[in-house]
XYZ file of C-alpha atoms in Angstrom:
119
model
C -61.001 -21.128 31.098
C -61.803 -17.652 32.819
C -59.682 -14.792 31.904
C -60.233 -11.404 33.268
C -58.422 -8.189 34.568
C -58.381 -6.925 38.151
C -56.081 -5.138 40.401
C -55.702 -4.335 44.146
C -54.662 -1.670 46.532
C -52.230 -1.790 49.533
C -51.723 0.609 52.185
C -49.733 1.159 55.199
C -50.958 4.208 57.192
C -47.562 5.491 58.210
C -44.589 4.972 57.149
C -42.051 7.402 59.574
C -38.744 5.356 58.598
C -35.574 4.628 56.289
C -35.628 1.019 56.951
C -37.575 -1.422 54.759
C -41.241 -1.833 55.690
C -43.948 -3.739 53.919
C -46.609 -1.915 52.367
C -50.189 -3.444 53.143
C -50.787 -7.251 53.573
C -49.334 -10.307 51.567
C -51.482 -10.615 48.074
C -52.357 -14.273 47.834
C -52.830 -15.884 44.632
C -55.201 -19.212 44.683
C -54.039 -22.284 43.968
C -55.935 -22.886 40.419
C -55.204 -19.244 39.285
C -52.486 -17.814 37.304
C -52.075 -14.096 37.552
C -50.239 -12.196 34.747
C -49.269 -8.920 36.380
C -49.033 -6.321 34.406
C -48.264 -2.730 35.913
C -48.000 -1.226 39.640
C -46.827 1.767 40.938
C -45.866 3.286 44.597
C -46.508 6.611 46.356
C -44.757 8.085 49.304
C -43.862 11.343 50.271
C -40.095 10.865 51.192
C -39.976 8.795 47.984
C -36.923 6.202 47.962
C -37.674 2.765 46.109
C -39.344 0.036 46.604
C -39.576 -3.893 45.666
C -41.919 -6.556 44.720
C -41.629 -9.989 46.298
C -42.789 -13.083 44.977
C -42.264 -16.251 47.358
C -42.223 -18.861 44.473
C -39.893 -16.286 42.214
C -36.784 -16.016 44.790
C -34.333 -15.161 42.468
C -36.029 -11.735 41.358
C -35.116 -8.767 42.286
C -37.786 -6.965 41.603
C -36.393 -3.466 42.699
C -37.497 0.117 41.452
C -37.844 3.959 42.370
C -40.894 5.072 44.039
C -43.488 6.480 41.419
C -45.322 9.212 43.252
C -44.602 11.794 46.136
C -48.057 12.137 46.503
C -50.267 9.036 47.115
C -53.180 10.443 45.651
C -51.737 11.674 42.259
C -49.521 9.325 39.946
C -48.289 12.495 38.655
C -46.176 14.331 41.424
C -42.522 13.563 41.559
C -40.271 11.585 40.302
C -42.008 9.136 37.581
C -45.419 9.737 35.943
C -46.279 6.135 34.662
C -47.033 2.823 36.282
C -44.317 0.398 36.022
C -45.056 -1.847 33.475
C -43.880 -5.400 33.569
C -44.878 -9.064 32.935
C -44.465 -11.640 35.723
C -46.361 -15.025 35.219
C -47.001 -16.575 38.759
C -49.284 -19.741 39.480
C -50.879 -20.089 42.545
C -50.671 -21.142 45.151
C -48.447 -17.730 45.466
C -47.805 -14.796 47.822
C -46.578 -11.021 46.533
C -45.623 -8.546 48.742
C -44.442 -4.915 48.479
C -41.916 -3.215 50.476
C -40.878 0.389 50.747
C -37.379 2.209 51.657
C -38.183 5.803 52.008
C -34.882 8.107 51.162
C -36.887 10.253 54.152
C -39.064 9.830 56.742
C -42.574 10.927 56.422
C -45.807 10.039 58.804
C -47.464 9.743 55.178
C -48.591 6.387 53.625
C -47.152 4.221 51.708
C -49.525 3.090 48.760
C -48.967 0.221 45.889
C -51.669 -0.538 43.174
C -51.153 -3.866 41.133
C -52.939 -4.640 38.005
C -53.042 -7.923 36.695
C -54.896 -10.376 34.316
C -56.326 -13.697 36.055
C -56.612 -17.168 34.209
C -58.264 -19.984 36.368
């Protein structure tokens, strides 16, 4: 069995709302794999929260506060670490992120996901 550690970057380009929008594209875990994911965070200049959802996980909530005013510094606003966590999820699977800014800003809306693969 193959084990090894990766992670992935999502963007939308603007993000000029205080509704819900997606950040980036659904992640797609392969059938075969099993991703242990381990820590993201999410930068935004008007800040707000954010959730992770997991298609084959319904029942999660998944909800926390934006990590990073700035999307090119973790450490600018209102946390300085990654959340960490540890969500199991066999593939065939689809994450997505999803942003509610407290304030509009024509900034983007970044997430970073790293997670440890068995296949």
């Amino acid at each position: 069995m193959a084990n090894w550690t990766d992670g992935v970057n999502q963007e939308t380009a603007s993000v000029n709302a205080v509704v819900e929008t997606q950040i980036g594209n659904n992640i797609n875990i392969p059938q075969g794999q099993t991703w242990n994911i381990r820590s993201y965070w999410v930068a935004h200049a008007g800040t707000g929260t954010y959730r992770i959802s997991v298609d084959t996980l319904p029942a999660m909530r998944g909800e926390f506060v934006v990590n990073a005013a700035d999307p090119t510094t973790l450490n600018t606003g209102v946390h300085t670490t990654a959340e960490m966590v540890n969500y199991t999820i066999s593939g065939p699977s689809i994450v997505k992120f999803f942003i509610t800014p407290d304030a509009a800003s024509a900034t983007a809306a970044i997430v970073n996901m790293k997670y440890q693969v068995s296949a």
